[in-house]
Each structure stands twice: as C-alpha cells, then as structure tokens.
Coordinates of C-alpha atoms in Angstrom, one line a residue:
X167 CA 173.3 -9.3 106.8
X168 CA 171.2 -6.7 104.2
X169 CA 170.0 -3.6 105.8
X170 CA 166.3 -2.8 104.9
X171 CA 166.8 0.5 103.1
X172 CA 163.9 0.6 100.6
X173 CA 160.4 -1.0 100.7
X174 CA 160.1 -4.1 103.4
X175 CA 158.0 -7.2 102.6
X176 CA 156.2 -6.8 105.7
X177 CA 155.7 -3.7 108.0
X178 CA 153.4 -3.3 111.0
X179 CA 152.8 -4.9 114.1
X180 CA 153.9 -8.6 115.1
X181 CA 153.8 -10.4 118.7
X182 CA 157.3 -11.8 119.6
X183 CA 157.0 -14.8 122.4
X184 CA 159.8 -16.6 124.4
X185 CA 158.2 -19.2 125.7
X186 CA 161.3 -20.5 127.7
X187 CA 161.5 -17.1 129.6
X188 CA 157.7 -16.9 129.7
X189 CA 157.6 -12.9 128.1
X190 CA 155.5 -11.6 125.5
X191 CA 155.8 -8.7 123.8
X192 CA 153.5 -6.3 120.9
X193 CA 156.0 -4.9 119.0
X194 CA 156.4 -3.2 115.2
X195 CA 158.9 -4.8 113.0
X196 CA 160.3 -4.7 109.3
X197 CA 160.9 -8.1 107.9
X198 CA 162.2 -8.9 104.4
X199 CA 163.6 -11.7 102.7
X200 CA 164.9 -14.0 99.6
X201 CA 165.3 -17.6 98.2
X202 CA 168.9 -19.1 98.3
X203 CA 170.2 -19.9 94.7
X204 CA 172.4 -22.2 96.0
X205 CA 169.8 -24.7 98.2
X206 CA 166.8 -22.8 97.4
X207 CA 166.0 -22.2 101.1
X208 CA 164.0 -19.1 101.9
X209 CA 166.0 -17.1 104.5
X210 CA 164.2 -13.8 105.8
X211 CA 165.3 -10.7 108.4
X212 CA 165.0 -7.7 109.7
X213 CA 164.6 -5.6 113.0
X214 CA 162.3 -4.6 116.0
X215 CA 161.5 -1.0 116.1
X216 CA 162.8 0.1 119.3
X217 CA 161.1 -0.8 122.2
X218 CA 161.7 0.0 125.9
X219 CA 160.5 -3.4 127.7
X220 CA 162.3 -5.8 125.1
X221 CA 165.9 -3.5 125.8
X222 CA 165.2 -4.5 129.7
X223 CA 164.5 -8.4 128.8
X224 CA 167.3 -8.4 126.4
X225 CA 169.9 -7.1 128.4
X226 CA 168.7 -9.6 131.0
X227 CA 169.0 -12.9 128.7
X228 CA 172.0 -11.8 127.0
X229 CA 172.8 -11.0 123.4
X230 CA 171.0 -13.3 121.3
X231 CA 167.7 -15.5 122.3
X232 CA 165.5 -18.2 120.7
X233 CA 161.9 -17.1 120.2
X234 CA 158.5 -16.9 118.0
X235 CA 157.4 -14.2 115.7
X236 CA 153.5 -13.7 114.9
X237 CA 151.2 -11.7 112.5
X238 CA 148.0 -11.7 111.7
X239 CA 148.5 -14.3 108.8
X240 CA 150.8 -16.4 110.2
X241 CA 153.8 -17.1 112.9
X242 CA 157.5 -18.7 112.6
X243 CA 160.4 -19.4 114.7
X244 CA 162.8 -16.2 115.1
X245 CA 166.4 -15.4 116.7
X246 CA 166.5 -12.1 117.9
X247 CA 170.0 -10.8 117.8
X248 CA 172.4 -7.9 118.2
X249 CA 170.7 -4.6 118.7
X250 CA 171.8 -1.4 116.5
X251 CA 172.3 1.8 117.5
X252 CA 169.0 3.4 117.2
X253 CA 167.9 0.1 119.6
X254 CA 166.1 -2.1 117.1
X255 CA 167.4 -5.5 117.5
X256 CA 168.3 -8.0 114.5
X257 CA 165.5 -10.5 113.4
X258 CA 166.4 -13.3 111.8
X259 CA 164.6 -16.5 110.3
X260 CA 164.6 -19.4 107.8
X261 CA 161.5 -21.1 106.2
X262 CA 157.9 -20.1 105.8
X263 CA 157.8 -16.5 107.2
X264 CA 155.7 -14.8 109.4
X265 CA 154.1 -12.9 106.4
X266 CA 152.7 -14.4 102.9
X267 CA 155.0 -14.7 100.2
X268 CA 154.1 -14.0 96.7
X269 CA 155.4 -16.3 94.1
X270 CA 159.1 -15.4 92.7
X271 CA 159.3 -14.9 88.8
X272 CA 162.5 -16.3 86.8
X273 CA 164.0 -13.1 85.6
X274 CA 165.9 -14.9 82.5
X275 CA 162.0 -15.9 81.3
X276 CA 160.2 -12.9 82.5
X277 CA 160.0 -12.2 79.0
X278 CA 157.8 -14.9 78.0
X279 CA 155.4 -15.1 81.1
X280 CA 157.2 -18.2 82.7
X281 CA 157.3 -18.4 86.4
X282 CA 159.9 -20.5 88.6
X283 CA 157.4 -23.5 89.8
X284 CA 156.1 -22.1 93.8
X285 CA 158.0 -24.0 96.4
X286 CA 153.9 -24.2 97.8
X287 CA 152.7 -26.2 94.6
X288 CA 155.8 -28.4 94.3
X289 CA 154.9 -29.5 98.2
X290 CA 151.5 -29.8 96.8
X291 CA 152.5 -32.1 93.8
X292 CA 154.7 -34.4 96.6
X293 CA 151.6 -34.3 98.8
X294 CA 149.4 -35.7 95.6
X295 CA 151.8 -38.1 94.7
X296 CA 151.7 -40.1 98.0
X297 CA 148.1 -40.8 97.3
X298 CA 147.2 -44.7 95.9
X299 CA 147.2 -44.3 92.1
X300 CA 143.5 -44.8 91.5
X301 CA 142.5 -42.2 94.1
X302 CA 145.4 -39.7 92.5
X303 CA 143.9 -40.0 89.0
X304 CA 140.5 -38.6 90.5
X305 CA 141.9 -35.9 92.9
X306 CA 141.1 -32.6 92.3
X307 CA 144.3 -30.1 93.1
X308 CA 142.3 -26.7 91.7
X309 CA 141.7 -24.6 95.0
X310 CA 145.5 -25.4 95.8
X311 CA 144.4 -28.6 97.9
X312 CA 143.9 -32.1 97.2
X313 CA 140.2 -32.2 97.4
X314 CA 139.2 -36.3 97.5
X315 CA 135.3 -35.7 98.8
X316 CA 134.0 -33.8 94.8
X317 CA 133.3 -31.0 97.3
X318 CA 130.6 -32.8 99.5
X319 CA 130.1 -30.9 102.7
X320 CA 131.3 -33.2 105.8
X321 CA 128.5 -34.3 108.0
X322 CA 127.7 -32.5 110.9
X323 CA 125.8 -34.7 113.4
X324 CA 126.6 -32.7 116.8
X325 CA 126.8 -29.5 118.1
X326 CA 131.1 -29.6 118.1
X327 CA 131.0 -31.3 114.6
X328 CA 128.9 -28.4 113.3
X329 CA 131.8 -25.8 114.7
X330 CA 133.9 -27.5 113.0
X331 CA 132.3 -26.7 109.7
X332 CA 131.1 -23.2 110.8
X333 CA 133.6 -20.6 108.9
X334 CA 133.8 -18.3 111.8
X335 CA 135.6 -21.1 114.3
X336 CA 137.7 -21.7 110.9
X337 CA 138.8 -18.0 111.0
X338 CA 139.4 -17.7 115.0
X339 CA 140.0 -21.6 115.7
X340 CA 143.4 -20.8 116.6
X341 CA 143.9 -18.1 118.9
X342 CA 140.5 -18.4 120.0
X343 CA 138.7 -21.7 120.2
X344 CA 141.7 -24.0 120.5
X345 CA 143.3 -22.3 123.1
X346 CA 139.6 -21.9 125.3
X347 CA 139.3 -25.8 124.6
X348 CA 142.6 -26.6 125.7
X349 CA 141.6 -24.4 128.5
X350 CA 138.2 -26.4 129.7
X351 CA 140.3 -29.8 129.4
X352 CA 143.0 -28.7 132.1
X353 CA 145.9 -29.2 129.8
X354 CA 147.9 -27.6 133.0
X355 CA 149.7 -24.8 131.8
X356 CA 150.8 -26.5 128.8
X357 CA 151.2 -23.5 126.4
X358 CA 150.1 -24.2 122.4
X359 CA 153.5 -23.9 121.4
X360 CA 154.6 -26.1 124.3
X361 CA 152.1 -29.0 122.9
X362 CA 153.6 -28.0 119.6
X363 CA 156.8 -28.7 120.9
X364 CA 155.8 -31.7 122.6
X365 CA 154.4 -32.9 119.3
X366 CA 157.4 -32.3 117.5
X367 CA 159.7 -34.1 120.0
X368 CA 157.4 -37.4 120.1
X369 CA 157.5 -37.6 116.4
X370 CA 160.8 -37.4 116.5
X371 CA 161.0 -34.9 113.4
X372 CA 163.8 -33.9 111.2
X373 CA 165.3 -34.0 107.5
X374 CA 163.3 -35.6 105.1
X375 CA 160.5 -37.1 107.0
X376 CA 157.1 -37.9 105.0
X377 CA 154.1 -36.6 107.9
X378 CA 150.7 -36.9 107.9
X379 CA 148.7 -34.8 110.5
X380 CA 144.9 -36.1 111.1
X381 CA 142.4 -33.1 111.4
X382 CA 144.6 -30.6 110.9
X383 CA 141.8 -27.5 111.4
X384 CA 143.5 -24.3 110.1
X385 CA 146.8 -25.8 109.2
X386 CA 148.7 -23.9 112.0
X387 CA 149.8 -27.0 113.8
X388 CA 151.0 -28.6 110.3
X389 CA 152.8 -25.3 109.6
X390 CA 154.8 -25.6 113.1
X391 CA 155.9 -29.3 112.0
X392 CA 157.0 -28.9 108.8
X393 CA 158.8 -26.2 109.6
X394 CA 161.5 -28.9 111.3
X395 CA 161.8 -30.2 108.0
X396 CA 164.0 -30.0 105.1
X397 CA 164.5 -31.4 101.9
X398 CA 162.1 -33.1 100.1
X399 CA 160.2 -33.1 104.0
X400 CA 156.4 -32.5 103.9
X401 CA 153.8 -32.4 106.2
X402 CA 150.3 -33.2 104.8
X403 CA 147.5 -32.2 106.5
X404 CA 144.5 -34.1 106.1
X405 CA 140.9 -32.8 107.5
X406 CA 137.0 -33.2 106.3
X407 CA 135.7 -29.8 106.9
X408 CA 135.8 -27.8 103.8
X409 CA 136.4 -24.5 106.3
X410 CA 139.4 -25.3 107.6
X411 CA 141.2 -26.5 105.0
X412 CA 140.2 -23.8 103.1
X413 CA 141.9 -21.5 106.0
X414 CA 144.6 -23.1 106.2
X415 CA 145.6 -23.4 102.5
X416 CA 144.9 -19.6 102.9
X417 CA 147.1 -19.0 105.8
X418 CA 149.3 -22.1 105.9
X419 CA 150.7 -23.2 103.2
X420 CA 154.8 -23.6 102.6
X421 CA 157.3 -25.3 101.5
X422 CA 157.1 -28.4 103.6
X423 CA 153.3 -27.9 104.3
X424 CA 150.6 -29.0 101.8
X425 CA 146.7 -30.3 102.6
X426 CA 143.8 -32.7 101.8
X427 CA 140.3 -32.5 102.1
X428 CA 138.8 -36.7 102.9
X429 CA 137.9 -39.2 105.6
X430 CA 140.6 -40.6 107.8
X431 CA 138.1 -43.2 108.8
X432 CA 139.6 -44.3 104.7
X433 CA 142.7 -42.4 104.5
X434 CA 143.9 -42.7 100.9
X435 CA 147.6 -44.0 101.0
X436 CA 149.0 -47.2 101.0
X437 CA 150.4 -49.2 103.9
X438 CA 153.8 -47.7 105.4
X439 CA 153.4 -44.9 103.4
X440 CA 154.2 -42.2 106.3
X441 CA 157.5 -41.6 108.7
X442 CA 155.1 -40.2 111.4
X443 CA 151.5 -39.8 111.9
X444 CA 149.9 -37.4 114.6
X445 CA 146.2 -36.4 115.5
X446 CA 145.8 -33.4 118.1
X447 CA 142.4 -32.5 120.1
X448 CA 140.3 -34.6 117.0
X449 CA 139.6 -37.6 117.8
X450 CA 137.0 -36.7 120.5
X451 CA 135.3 -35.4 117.9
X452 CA 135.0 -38.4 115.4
X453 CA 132.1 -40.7 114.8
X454 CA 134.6 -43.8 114.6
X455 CA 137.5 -42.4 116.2
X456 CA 139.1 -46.2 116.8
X457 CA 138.8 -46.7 113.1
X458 CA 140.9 -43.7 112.2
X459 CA 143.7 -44.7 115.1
X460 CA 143.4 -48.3 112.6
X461 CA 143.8 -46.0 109.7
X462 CA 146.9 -44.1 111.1
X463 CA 148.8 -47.4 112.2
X464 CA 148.0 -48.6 108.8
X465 CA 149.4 -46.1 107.1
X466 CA 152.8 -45.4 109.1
X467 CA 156.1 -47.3 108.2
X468 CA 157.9 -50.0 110.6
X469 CA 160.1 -47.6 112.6
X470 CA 157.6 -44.5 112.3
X471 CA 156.2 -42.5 115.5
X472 CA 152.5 -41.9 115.9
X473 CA 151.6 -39.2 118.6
X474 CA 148.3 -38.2 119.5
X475 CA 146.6 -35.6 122.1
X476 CA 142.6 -36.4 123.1
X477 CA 140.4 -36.5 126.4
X478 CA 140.6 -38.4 129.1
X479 CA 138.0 -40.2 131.4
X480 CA 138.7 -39.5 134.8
X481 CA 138.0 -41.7 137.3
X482 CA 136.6 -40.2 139.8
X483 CA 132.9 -40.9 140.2
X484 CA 131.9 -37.1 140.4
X485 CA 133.8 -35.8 137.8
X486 CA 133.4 -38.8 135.2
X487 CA 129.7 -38.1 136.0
X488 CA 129.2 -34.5 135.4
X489 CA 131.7 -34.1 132.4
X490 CA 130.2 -37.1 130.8
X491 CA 126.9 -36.0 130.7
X492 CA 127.8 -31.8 129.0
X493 CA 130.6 -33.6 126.7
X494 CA 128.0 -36.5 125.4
X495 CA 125.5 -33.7 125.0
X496 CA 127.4 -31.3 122.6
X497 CA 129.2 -35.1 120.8
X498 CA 132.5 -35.4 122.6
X499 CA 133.7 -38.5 123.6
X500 CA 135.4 -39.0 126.5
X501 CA 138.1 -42.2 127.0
X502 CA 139.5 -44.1 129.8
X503 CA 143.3 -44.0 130.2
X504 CA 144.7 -47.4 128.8
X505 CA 142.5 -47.1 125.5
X506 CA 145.0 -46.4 123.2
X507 CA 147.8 -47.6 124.9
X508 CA 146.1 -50.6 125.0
X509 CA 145.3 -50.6 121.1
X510 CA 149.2 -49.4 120.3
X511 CA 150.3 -53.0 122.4
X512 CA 147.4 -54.6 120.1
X513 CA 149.1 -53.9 117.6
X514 CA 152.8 -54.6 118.5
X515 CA 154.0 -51.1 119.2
X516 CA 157.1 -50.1 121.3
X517 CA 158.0 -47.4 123.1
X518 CA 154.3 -46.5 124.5
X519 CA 154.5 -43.2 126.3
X520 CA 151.3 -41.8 127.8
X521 CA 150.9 -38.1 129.6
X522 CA 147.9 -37.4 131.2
X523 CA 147.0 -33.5 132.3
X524 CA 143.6 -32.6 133.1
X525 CA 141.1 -33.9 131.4
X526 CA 143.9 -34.5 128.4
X527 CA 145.9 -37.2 127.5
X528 CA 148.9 -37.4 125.1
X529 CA 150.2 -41.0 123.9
X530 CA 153.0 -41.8 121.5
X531 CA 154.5 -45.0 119.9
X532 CA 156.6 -46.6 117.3
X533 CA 155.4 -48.8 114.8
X534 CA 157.2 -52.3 115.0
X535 CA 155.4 -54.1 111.9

C-alpha cells in the first residue's frame, strides 16, 4: 500500500463508527486515492492520526475490523487495519469515498482540453437511458440530474410536505431530521446504518443490479446502496422536491449513484424495468401513497425485491387515538398492519416479510409476474 508522503486528498476530521461493536469515535485522518487502470475501480487509503481510545478498542477486537468512515460531505464503508509505529492505524476503502472527488483528466489528451468521461456522468447517462423514450427526449440532464418536472416546484399541501421542500431540512435532513423522526416512530434501537443494512439485505443487492429508490431526500440512503454494486450497477434516486435532490447531487453522487427530479405517483420507466425497488420513511408523506406502491410493482421485473419502511397504526385505542390526531394534523398518514402486505398478495407476490418496531413498519417482497 502507498504511504501518504506529499499532499492528501483529504485532511481533517472524520467520525469512524463500528456499528457491530457499538463505538464511535472523532478522529483526524489523511485519506487519498486513485482509479484502477485495469477495472476502473476507485480504491482509496490512508491512516488515523493516533488516537488513545481507538489503540484500547483496537487491541480489544483484534488486528483488523469492519467499520464506517464520515465527513462532513459524505460517509463510506472502511477497514481499519494494521497500525504503524507512530500508532496511526491503516485505512482502507473502495468506491465513492468519504470526500468529493474532482474529475480525473486523461494525461495523453491534456493537451487538447479532453477529459476522461466522470464515472458520476456515465451513471447519469445509464440513469437517463432507463427512462421511456418519449420522456428521455424531453429530460433535462443540465444541473447533473435528470430533471422531468421543467423545474416546477412540488406541491406542498402540509406542514411535513413543506419540510420537505424547505432547503434547511435539505441541508440537516440526515443527521438531523431523519434520525429525530426515526426517533418519535420507535424504530427500537435500530440504528440508520442498521435500517441501511436492513435495506440492503431485503433487496437482496449485488453486481449489476438496476435500483430505483422512491424519495430519496438527500441521496445518502441511495449512496449506501449503490455502493454494494458493481459494474454497470446503479441506483437511481428518484424524489419531487427540488431541495433534496439538489443536495444530494451535491453530496451524493458516484459511480453507481445517479438522481431524478418527478412524480412516482407516474414514474417514468417501462414495466420490469428495475431489479429492486425501495421507499424508506416516504410514503407517509404522499398524497396517493397506494398509487406510488402501484407504480413501484409496475416498474420492478419478475424475480425483483421491493422493500419499504413507513408507519404503522397501532392498535391500541389510546395510542391510535392520540397519534392519529398530531400525525393527521402536520399530513402524515398512519396505516394498519396488513396494508401492504395485503396489496403485495393482491398482486401475486412471494416471499412477504413484514417487521413492525414502534410506530414503524418494514415490509419486503418479490415480484412473481
């Protein structure tokens, strides 16, 4: 592995998390990194300044451990390794890193201004190319999304449907707002990268998978799953607030990861066009919410997974009573427990798993038809 003598791509303070040992840690780091000529994969390293409390958990869990690197523009997978002897222990990651990347020039056409295509726009042009011909023809790809709407704001009916379009929850929606919603539902300790996970794992997701994510927000769940991708594998995330996909082309775009301003209640593909479709904490949110679930079926191939993660209905008197009455106030809905189970057998599906924490509920299926 390269040492990092000379100028890093990124210096300064990350958080590294290990979920599966539940630490957390603020520590500075040096990261660089480079493109494989060979398979064109981005590979990227480099080492934890030392740092007293990671040596102690290190020493505990042994040599080399599984866990997540963030910054403040953006967060990736990382195996911590060996440590050197001035105690800064080896980084090490493939993929999107946590850090933007700025796009690589061809050196043998340097001369005439040519740059080697951006692994970002090429996801972008397979993102553009799934759409139905007509629609594709129209699109506009100019802010480095596929805008379908001509730039008309989304409506904003409610109180949570105007948050959605407010550029402040945009910028904080993630390590703020998410997480404080999650919260209020009773998700149960699940941790956002646990739900991640668990997203990930009902999708079933690897290789060259074709995935659409429904209201994507920021783009930082999208990143997550394309980054279990490879190939030609892209994750398209799809949203109607002109906020958040802005944010997340900003913050999360990659080589797997490209997005799409539009409706889902019309999604613009063609039948069986994706290998898995998910919608996380959304649909409570949508004026037609059963239409979009329509949409995503529609849309996902015989043999594809759909997963989502909404509210639940409780049924308990009390609680369905007074949770009712504040969600209906601020516009979000609340559903009973066989809803969408009930909709997935509608419409032939196999495999129905349902999870129910809190005041959440998380149901996955596979398309039959």
């Amino acid at each position: 592995m390269s040492d990092l003598s000379g100028k890093p791509d990124y210096r300064g303070p990350a958080q590294l998390t290990f979920d599966a040992h539940g630490a957390e840690f603020d520590v500075q780091i040096d990261l660089r990194g480079h493109s494989q000529p060979i398979d064109g994969i981005f590979r990227w390293y480099g080492r934890v300044r030392p740092h007293e409390e990671l040596r102690s958990f290190m020493e505990t869990v042994g040599t080399s451990s599984k866990g997540r690197l963030s910054t403040d523009t953006g967060d990736a997978p990382v195996l911590v390794g060996d440590v050197d002897f001035w105690g800064r222990y080896r980084l090490q990651g493939t993929g999107m890193p946590p850090y933007p990347l700025e796009p690589e020039v061809d050196p043998d056409s340097a001369g005439d201004g040519a740059e080697v295509p951006d692994h970002q726009d090429l996801a972008l042009e397979r993102a553009s190319a799934l759409l139905e011909p007509d629609i594709r023809a129209t699109a506009d790809t100019t802010a480095g999304y596929v805008e379908l709407l001509g730039g008309t704001p989304a409506p904003s009916p409610t109180a949570a449907s105007r948050a959605m379009n407010n550029p402040v929850v945009a910028a904080i929606y993630e390590k703020f707002w998410r997480p404080a919603g999650v919260a209020m539902m009773g998700v149960g300790g699940l941790s956002m990268s646990a739900e991640r996970a668990k997203a990930a794992s009902d999708l079933r997701l690897s290789g060259e998978l074709n995935v659409l994510d429904v209201a994507c927000g920021p783009g930082n769940f999208t990143k997550y799953l394309s980054e279990r991708l490879d190939g030609d594998g892209l994750v398209t995330g799809f949203d109607i607030s002109e906020q958040m996909i802005h944010r997340a082309v900003r913050d999360n775009r990659g080589p797997h990861a490209a997005y799409m301003r539009g409706d889902a209640q019309s999604l613009p593909f063609a039948d069986n066009t994706f290998d898995a479709v998910c919608c996380y904490a959304a649909l409570y949110l949508m004026p037609d919410p059963l239409t979009v679930v329509d949409e995503m079926i529609r849309v996902l191939r015989p043999g594809g997974r759909i997963a989502i993660m909404t509210s639940y209905r409780r049924a308990t008197v009390p609680v369905r009573t007074v949770v009712g009455a504040v969600s209906g106030r601020i516009g979000i809905r609340m559903f009973d427990k066989a809803q969408f189970t009930s909709i997935f057998e509608t419409h032939g599906m196999t495999e129905i798993e349902q999870q129910v924490r809190g005041l959440a509920q998380f149901v996955s299926a596979t398309n039959t038809h």
